[in-house]
Coordinates of C-alpha atoms in Angstrom, one line a residue:
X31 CA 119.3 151.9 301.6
X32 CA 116.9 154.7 301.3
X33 CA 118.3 156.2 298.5
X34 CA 117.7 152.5 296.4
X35 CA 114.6 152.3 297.9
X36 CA 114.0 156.0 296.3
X37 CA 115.6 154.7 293.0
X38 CA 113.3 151.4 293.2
X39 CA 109.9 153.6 293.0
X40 CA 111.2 156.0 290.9
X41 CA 111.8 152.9 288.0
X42 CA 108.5 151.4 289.3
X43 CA 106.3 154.4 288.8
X44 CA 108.0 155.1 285.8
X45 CA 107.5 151.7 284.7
X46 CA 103.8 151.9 285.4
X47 CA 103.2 155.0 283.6
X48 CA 104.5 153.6 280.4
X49 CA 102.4 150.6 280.3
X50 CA 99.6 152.8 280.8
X51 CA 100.7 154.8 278.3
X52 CA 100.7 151.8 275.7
X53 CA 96.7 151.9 276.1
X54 CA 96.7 155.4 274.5
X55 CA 96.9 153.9 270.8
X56 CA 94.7 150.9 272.0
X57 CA 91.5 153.4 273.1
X58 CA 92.1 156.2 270.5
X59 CA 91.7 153.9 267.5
X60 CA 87.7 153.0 266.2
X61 CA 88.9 149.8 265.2
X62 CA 92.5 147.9 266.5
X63 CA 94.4 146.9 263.5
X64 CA 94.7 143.0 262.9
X65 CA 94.7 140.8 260.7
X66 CA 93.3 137.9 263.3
X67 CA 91.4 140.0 265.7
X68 CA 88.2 140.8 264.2
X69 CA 87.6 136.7 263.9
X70 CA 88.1 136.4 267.4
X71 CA 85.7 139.0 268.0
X72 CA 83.2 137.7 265.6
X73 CA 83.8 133.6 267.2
X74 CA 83.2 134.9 270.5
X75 CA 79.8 136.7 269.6
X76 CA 78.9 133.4 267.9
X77 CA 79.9 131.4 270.7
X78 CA 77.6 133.6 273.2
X79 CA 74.1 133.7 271.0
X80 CA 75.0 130.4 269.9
X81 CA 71.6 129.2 271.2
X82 CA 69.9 132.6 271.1
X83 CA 66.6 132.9 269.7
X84 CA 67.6 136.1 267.6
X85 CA 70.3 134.6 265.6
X86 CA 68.5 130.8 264.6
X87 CA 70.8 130.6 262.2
X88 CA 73.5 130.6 264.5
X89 CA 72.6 127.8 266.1
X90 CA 72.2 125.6 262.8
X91 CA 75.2 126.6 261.4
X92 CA 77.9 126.0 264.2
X93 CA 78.7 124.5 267.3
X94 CA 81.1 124.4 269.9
X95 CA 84.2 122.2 270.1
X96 CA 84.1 120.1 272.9
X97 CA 87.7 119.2 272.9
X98 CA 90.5 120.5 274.7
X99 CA 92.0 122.5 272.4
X100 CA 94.5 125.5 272.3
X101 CA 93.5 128.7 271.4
X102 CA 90.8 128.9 274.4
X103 CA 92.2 131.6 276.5
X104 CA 90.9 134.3 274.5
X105 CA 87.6 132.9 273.5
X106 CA 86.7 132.1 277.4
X107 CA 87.9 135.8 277.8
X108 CA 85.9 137.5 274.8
X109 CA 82.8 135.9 275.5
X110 CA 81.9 137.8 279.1
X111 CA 83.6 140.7 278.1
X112 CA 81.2 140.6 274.7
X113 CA 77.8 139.9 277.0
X114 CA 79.1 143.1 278.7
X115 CA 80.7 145.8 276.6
X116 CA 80.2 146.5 272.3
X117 CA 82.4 144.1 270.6
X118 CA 84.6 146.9 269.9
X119 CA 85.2 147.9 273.3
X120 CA 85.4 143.8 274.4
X121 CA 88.1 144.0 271.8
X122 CA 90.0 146.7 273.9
X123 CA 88.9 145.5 277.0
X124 CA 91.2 142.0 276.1
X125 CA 94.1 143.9 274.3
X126 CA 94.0 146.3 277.2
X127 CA 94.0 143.0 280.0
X128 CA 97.0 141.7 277.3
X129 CA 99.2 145.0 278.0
X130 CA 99.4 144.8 281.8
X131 CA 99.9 141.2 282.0
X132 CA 102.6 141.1 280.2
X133 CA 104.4 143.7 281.1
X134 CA 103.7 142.4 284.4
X135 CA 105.3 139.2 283.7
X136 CA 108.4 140.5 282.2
X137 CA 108.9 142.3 285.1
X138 CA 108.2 139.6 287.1
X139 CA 110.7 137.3 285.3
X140 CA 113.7 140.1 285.1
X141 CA 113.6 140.4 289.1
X142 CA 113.7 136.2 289.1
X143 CA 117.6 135.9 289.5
X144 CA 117.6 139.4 291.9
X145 CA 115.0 141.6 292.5
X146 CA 117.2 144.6 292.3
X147 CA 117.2 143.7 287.9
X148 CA 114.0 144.5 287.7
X149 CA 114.1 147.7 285.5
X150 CA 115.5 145.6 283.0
X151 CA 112.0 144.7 281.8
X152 CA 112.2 147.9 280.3
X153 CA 113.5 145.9 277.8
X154 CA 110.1 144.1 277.2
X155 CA 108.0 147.4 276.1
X156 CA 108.8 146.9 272.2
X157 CA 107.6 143.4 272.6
X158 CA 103.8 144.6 273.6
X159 CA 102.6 145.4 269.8
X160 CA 105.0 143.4 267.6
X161 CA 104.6 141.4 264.4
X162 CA 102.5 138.9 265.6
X163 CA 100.3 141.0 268.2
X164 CA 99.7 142.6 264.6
X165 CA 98.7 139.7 263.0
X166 CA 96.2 139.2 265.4
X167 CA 97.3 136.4 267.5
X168 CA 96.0 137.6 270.8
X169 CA 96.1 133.7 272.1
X170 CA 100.1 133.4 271.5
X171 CA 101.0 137.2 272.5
X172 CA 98.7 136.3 276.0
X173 CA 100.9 133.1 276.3
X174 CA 104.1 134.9 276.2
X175 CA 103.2 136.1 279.7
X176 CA 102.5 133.3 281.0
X177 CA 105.6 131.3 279.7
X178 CA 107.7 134.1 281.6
X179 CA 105.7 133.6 284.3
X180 CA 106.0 129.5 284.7
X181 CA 110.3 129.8 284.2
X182 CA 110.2 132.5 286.4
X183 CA 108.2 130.7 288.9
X184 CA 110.1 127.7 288.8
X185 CA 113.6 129.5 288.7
X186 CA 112.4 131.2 292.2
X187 CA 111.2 128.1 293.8
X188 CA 113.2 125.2 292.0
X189 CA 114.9 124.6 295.7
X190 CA 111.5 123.4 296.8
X191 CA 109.8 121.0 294.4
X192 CA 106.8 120.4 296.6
X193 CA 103.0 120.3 296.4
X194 CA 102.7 124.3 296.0
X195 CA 105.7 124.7 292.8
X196 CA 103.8 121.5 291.7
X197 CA 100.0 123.3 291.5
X198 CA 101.8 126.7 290.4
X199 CA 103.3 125.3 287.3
X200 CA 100.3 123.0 286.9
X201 CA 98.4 126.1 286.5
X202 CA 100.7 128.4 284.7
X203 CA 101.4 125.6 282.1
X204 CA 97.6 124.7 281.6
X205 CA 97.3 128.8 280.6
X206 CA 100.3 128.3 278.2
X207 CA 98.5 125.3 276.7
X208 CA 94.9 127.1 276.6
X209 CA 96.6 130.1 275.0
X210 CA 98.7 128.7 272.4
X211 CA 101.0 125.2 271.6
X212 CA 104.2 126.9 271.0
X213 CA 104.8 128.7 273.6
X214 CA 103.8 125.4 276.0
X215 CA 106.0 123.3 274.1
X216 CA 108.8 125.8 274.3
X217 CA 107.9 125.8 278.1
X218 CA 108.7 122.7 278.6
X219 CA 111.6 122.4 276.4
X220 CA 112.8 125.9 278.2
X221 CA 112.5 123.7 281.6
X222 CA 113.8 121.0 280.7
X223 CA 117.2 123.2 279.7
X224 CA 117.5 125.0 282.9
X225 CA 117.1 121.3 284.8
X226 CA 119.8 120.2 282.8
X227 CA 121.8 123.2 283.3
X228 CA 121.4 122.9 286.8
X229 CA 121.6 119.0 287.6
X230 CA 126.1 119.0 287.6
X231 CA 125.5 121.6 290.4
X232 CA 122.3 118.9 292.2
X233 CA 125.1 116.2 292.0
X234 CA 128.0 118.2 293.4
X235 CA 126.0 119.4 296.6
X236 CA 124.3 115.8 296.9
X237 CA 120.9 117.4 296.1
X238 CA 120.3 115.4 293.1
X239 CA 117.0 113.5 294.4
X240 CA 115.7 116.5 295.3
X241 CA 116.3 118.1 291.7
X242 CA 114.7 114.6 290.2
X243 CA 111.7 115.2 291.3
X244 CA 111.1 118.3 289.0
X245 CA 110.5 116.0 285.8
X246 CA 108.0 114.2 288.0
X247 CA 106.3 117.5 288.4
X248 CA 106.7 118.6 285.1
X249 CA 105.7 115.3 282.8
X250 CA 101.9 115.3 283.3
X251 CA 101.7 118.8 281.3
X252 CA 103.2 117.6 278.4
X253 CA 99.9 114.8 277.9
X254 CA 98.1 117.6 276.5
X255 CA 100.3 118.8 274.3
X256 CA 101.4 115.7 273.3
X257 CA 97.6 114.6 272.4
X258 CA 97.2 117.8 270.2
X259 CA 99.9 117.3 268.2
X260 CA 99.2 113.6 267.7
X261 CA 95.4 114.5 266.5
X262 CA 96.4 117.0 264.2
X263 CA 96.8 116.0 260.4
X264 CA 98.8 118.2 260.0
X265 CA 102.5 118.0 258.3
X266 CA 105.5 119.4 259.5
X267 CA 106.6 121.5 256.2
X268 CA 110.5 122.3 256.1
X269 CA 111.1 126.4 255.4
X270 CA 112.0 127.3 252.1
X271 CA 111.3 130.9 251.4
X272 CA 113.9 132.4 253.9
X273 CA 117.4 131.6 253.3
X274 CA 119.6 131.6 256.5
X275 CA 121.2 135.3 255.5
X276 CA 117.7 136.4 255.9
X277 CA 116.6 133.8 258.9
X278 CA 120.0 135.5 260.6
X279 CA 118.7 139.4 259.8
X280 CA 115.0 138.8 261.0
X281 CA 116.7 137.7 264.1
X282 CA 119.7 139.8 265.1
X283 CA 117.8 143.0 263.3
X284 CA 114.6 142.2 266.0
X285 CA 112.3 142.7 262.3
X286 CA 109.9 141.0 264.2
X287 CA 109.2 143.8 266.8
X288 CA 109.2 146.6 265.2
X289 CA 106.3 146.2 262.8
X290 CA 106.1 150.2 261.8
X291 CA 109.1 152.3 261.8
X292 CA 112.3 151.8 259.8
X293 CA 115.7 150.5 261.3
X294 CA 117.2 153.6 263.7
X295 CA 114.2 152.0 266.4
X296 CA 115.8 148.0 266.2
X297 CA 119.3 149.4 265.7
X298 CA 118.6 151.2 269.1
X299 CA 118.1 148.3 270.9
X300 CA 119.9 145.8 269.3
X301 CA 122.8 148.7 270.2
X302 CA 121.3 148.7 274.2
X303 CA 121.2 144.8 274.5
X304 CA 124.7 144.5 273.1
X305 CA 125.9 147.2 275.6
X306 CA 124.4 145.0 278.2
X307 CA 125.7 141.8 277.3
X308 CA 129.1 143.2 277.4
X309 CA 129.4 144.6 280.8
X310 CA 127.2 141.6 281.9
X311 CA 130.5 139.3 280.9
X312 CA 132.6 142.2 281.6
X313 CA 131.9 141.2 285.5
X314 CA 132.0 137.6 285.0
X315 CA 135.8 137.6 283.8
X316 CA 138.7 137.9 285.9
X317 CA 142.2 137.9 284.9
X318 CA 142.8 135.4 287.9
X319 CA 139.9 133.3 287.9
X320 CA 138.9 133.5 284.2
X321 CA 135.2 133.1 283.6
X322 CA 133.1 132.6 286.7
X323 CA 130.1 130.7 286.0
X324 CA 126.9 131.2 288.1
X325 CA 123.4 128.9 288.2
X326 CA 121.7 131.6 286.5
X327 CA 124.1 131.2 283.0
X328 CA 121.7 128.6 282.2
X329 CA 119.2 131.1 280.6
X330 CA 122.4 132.1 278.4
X331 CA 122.3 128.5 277.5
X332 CA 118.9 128.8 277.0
X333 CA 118.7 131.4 274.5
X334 CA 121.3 129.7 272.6
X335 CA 119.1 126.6 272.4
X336 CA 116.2 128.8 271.4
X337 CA 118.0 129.7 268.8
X338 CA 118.7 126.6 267.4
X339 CA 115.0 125.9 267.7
X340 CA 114.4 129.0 265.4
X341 CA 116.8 127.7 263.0
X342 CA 115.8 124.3 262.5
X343 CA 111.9 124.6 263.1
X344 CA 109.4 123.9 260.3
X345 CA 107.6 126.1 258.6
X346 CA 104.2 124.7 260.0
X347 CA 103.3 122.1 262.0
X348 CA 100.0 120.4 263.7
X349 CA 97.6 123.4 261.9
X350 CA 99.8 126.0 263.0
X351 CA 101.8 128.4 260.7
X352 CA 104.1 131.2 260.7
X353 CA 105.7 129.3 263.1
X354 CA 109.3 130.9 262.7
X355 CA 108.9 135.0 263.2
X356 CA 106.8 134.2 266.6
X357 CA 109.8 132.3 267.7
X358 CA 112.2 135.2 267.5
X359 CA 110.9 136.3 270.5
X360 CA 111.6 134.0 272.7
X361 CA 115.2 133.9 272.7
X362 CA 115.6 137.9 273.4
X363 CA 112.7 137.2 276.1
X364 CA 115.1 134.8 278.2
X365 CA 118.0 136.5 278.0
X366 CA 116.2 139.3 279.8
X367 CA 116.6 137.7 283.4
X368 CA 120.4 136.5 282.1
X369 CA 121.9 140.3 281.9
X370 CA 123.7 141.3 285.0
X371 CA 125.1 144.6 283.6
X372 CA 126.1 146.3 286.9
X373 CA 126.2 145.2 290.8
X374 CA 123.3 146.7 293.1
X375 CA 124.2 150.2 293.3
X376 CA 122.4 153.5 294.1
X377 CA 123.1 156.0 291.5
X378 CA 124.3 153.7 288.9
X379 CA 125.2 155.8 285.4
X380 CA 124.6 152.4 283.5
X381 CA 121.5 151.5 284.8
X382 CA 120.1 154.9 284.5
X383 CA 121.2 155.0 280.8
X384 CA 119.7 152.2 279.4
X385 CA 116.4 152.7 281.0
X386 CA 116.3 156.3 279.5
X387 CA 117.3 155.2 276.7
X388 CA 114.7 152.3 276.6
X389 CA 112.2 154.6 277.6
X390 CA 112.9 157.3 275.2
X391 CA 112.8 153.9 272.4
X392 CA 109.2 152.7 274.0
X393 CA 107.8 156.5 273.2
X394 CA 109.6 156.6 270.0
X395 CA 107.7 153.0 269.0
X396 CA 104.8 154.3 270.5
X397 CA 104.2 157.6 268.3
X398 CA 104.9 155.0 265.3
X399 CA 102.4 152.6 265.9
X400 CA 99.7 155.1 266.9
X401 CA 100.3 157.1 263.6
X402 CA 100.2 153.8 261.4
X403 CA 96.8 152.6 263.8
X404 CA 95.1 155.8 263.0
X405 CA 95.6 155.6 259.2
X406 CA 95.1 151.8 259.1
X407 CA 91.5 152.9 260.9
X408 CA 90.7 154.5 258.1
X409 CA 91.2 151.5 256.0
X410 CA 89.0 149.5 258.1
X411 CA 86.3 152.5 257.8
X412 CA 86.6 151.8 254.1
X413 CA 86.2 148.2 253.8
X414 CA 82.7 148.1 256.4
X415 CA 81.0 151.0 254.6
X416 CA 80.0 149.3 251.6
X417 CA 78.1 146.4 254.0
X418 CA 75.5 149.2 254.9
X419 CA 72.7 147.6 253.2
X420 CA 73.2 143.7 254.4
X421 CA 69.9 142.9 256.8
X422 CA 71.0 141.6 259.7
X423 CA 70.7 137.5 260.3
X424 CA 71.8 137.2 256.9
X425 CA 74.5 134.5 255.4
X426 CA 77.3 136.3 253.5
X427 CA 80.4 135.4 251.6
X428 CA 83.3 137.9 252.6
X429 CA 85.6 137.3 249.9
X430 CA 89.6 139.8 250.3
X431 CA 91.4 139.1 246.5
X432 CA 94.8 141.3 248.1
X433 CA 94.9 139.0 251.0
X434 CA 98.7 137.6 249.9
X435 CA 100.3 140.8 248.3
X436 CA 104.1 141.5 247.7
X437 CA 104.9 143.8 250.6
X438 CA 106.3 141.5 254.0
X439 CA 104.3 141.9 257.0
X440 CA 100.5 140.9 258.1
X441 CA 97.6 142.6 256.1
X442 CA 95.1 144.5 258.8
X443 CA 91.9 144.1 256.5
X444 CA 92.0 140.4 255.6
X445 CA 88.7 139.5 258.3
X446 CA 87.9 143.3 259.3
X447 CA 84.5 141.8 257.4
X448 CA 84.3 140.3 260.8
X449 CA 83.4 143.2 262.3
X450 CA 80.0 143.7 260.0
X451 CA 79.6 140.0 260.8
X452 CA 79.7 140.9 264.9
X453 CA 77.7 143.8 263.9
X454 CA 74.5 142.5 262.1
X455 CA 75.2 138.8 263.7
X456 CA 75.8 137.3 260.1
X457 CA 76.5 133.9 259.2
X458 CA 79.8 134.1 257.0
X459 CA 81.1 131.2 255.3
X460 CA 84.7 133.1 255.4
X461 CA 85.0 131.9 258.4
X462 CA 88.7 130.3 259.0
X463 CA 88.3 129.7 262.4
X464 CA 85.4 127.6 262.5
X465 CA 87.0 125.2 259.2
X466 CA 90.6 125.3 260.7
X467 CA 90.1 123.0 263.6
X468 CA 92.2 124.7 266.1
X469 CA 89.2 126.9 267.6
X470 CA 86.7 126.6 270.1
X471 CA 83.8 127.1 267.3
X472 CA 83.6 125.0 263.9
X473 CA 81.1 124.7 261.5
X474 CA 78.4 121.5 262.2
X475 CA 78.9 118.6 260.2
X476 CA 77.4 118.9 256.8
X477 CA 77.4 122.3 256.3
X478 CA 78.6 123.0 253.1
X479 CA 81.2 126.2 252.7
X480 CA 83.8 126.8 250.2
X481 CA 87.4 125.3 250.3
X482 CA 89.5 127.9 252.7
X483 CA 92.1 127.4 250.3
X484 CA 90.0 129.4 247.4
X485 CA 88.6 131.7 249.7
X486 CA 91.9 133.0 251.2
X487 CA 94.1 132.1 248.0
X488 CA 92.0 132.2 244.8
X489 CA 88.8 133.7 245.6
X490 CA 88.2 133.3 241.8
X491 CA 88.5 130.2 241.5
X492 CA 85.0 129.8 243.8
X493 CA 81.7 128.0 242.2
X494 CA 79.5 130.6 243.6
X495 CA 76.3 128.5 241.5
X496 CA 77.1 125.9 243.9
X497 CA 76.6 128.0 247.5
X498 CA 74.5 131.1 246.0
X499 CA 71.3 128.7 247.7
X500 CA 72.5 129.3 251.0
X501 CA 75.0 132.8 250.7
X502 CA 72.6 135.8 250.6
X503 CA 75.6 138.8 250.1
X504 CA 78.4 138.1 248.4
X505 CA 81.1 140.7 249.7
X506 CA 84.2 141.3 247.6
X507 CA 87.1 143.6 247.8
X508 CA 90.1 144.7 245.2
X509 CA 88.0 142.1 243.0
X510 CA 89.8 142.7 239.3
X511 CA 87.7 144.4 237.2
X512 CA 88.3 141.0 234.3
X513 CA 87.4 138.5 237.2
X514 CA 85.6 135.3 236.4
X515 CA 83.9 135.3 239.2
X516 CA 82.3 138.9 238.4
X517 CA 80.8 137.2 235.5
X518 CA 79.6 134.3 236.8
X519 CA 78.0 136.4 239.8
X520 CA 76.1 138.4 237.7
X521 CA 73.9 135.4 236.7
X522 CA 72.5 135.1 240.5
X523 CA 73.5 138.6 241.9
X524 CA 72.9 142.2 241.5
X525 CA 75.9 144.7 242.7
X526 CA 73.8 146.5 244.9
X527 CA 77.0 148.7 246.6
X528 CA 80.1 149.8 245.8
X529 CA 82.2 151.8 247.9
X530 CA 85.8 152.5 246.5
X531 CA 87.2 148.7 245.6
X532 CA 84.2 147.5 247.9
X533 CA 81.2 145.7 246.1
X534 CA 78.9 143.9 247.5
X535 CA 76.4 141.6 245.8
X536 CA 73.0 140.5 246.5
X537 CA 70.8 137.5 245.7
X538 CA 67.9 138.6 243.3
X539 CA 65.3 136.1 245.6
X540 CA 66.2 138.2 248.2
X541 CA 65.0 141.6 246.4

């Protein structure tokens, strides 16, 4: 006993020290690298001096969306921390809060089947900065947490369904839902499976009205979902650029982890999940009972339902996109609590393996992602040095022409505009939160901007005569030098900087 109890601290301390060490990239870096995350940021500042004398224009230009709609969490998060800290540091501050939680909540949901599995959250440490942490999506990477946390909550206590497992996941699920829609739905959907899973087993031990009152407990939390997706006009659109070879490589290569670094890092732990998975069935078969099937198997049924999701899901659906790489993720998530690789015993060579191994990986990823974060700084230094001469209160145009280019994976400087936006408290009709209609803050009614389609697709395409009235800067990077819209700009504009591919225009009543 004392020498597991030795072993437990040992992984726990050692486990603590590497989430800490996943701030180091987070606090050594001017800037954090996504694509999202400088318009979350900029929204939140917005959304604070909203109806603060210094920024009028704020006030005239946007208001707050009184609806209950996803994508609060960080927003309610980003605008204290903003009144408190730089918007940089706010920044960090969240990202920072983002680490430990979720880390938290994988370790958490591995000890939810027995506490002595605990180190196999290990496993979850490549999952902290992956593709769509990079993208910016700090709402769905913060709801990943709490999605572990409501199956894990409801695994532990699904013996009891009484008032407290009802106010838990009443809690837990309204997080999901204020975080992000997909991993909600996929909450419930993931709930639904293990109730299933579990009700042959209710029946059997004549606890079945017991088990029925877990949909009772569960229903009301799917209203909310239910009346988002309803009010959103937008169509489900079936995937077409990914054919199932390369649906099948994105998900048994874990591409969507490992945003820097080649294959040796997802090879690794494809390699140490497979290795698991085999001595986890490995002690479920015996030549003289055959398989022996336990309650917690329904998570293995889970993940196989997951991945059917991931499969069939569209590419887009209710204003969401990208829908299919964030749901990678979940499968590998769940089968996290499912792996049983080796009984509860001090000393084990398996168990002490794998979490060196996993450790060793962690560092590895680590050192790649704060090389490529340093050097993606840079970038973002770049692309904000040629807004130096914007006066503050200003309306701009932020206009990226490389936003969609060949190479696969999210592009960090797409809204790091935002940041001179925060900075200078701009109004910037670039804005694709407030014109989405999945944020907190939108544009008021009547305020004329330019289609998001143009600005994000074909920035050339954009009748600046029509908005010059109201844009004082136009910004625009890796503009071509035979652009239309260079011409047509010089007819209300003068280029007034130009930093590397930076330019930045100005309105000639302004001068």
């Amino acid at each position: 006993m004392e020498r597991a109890y030795r072993r437990f601290l040992t992984e726990r301390w050692l486990f603590a020290a590497l989430a800490v060490l996943h701030l180091v990239p987070v606090w050594l870096v001017t800037y954090i690298p996504t694509t999202d995350g400088p318009s979350h940021v900029y929204n939140a500042f917005v959304h604070l001096h909203l109806h603060d004398p210094a920024y009028p224009l704020f006030g005239q230009t946007f208001e707050i969306d009184p609806r209950p709609l996803p994508n609060w969490l960080s927003q309610a998060a980003l605008v204290p921390l903003v009144a408190v800290f730089s918007p940089g540091v706010a920044e960090k501050v969240l990202v920072s809060l983002y680490v430990f939680l979720f880390l938290a909540a994988a370790r958490f949901f591995a000890g939810a089947v027995d506490p002595d599995r605990r180190w196999l959250a290990f496993l979850a440490f490549p999952f902290v900065f992956n593709w769509s942490f990079h993208f910016g999506f700090y709402n769905f990477c913060l709801s990943l947490a709490f999605y572990l946390l409501a199956l894990a909550c409801w695994w532990r206590r699904r013996a009891r369904p009484d008032l407290r497992l009802a106010a838990e996941m009443t809690a837990l699920l309204l997080l999901c839902y204020f975080s992000h829609i997909v991993a909600v739905v996929l909450a419930l959907f993931s709930l639904g499976v293990l109730w299933l899973a579990l009700l042959p087993a209710a029946i059997r031990e004549n606890r079945w009205r017991r088990h029925l009152w877990h949909p009772v407990i569960l229903a009301p939390q799917a209203l909310l979902p239910l009346w988002f997706v309803v009010s959103q006009s937008g169509e489900a659109v079936a995937k077409t650029a990914s054919s199932p070879r390369l649906l099948v490589e994105d998900l048994a290569g874990l591409q969507m982890l490992f945003t820097f670094g080649d294959w040796p890092p997802r090879l690794a732990l494809v390699l140490v999940i497979a290795v698991l998975g085999f001595f986890t069935v490995r002690r479920r078969v015996s030549a003289r009972d055959g398989i022996r099937w336990q309650e917690e198997d329904a998570f293995l049924f889970l993940a196989i339902a997951l991945v059917g999701i991931y499969f069939f899901s569209p590419e887009k659906m209710a204003g969401g996109s990208l829908l299919q790489p964030r749901l990678t993720l979940f499968p590998v998530l769940v089968l996290i609590v499912w792996l049983a690789p080796a009984p509860a015993a001090p000393g084990d060579g398996l168990r002490r393996g794998a979490i060196a191994v996993l450790t060793a990986l962690a560092v590895w990823n680590l050192v790649n992602v704060e090389q490529a974060w340093r050097s993606l700084d840079q970038d973002a230094g770049q692309v904000i040095a040629a807004a130096d001469g914007i006066e503050p209160g200003a309306t701009v145009l932020s206009l990226m022409f490389d936003q969609f280019p060949d190479t696969p994976g999210p592009v960090m400087r797409i809204h790091t505009f935002n940041r001179v936006d925060t900075e200078k408290g701009l109004v910037d009709w670039s804005d694709y939160e407030a014109v989405s209609g999945v944020f907190p803050v939108r544009f008021r009614e009547g305020v004329s901007v330019p289609p998001l389609w143009e600005i994000q697709r074909d920035p050339d395409r954009i009748d600046i005569d029509r908005y010059a009235a109201a844009t004082d800067y136009v910004y625009c990077f890796k503009m071509p030098p035979d652009s239309d819209l260079a011409g047509r700009l010089t007819q209300q504009y003068d280029l007034v900087r130009q930093v590397g591919e930076a330019r930045l225009y100005q309105r000639r009543t302004l001068q």
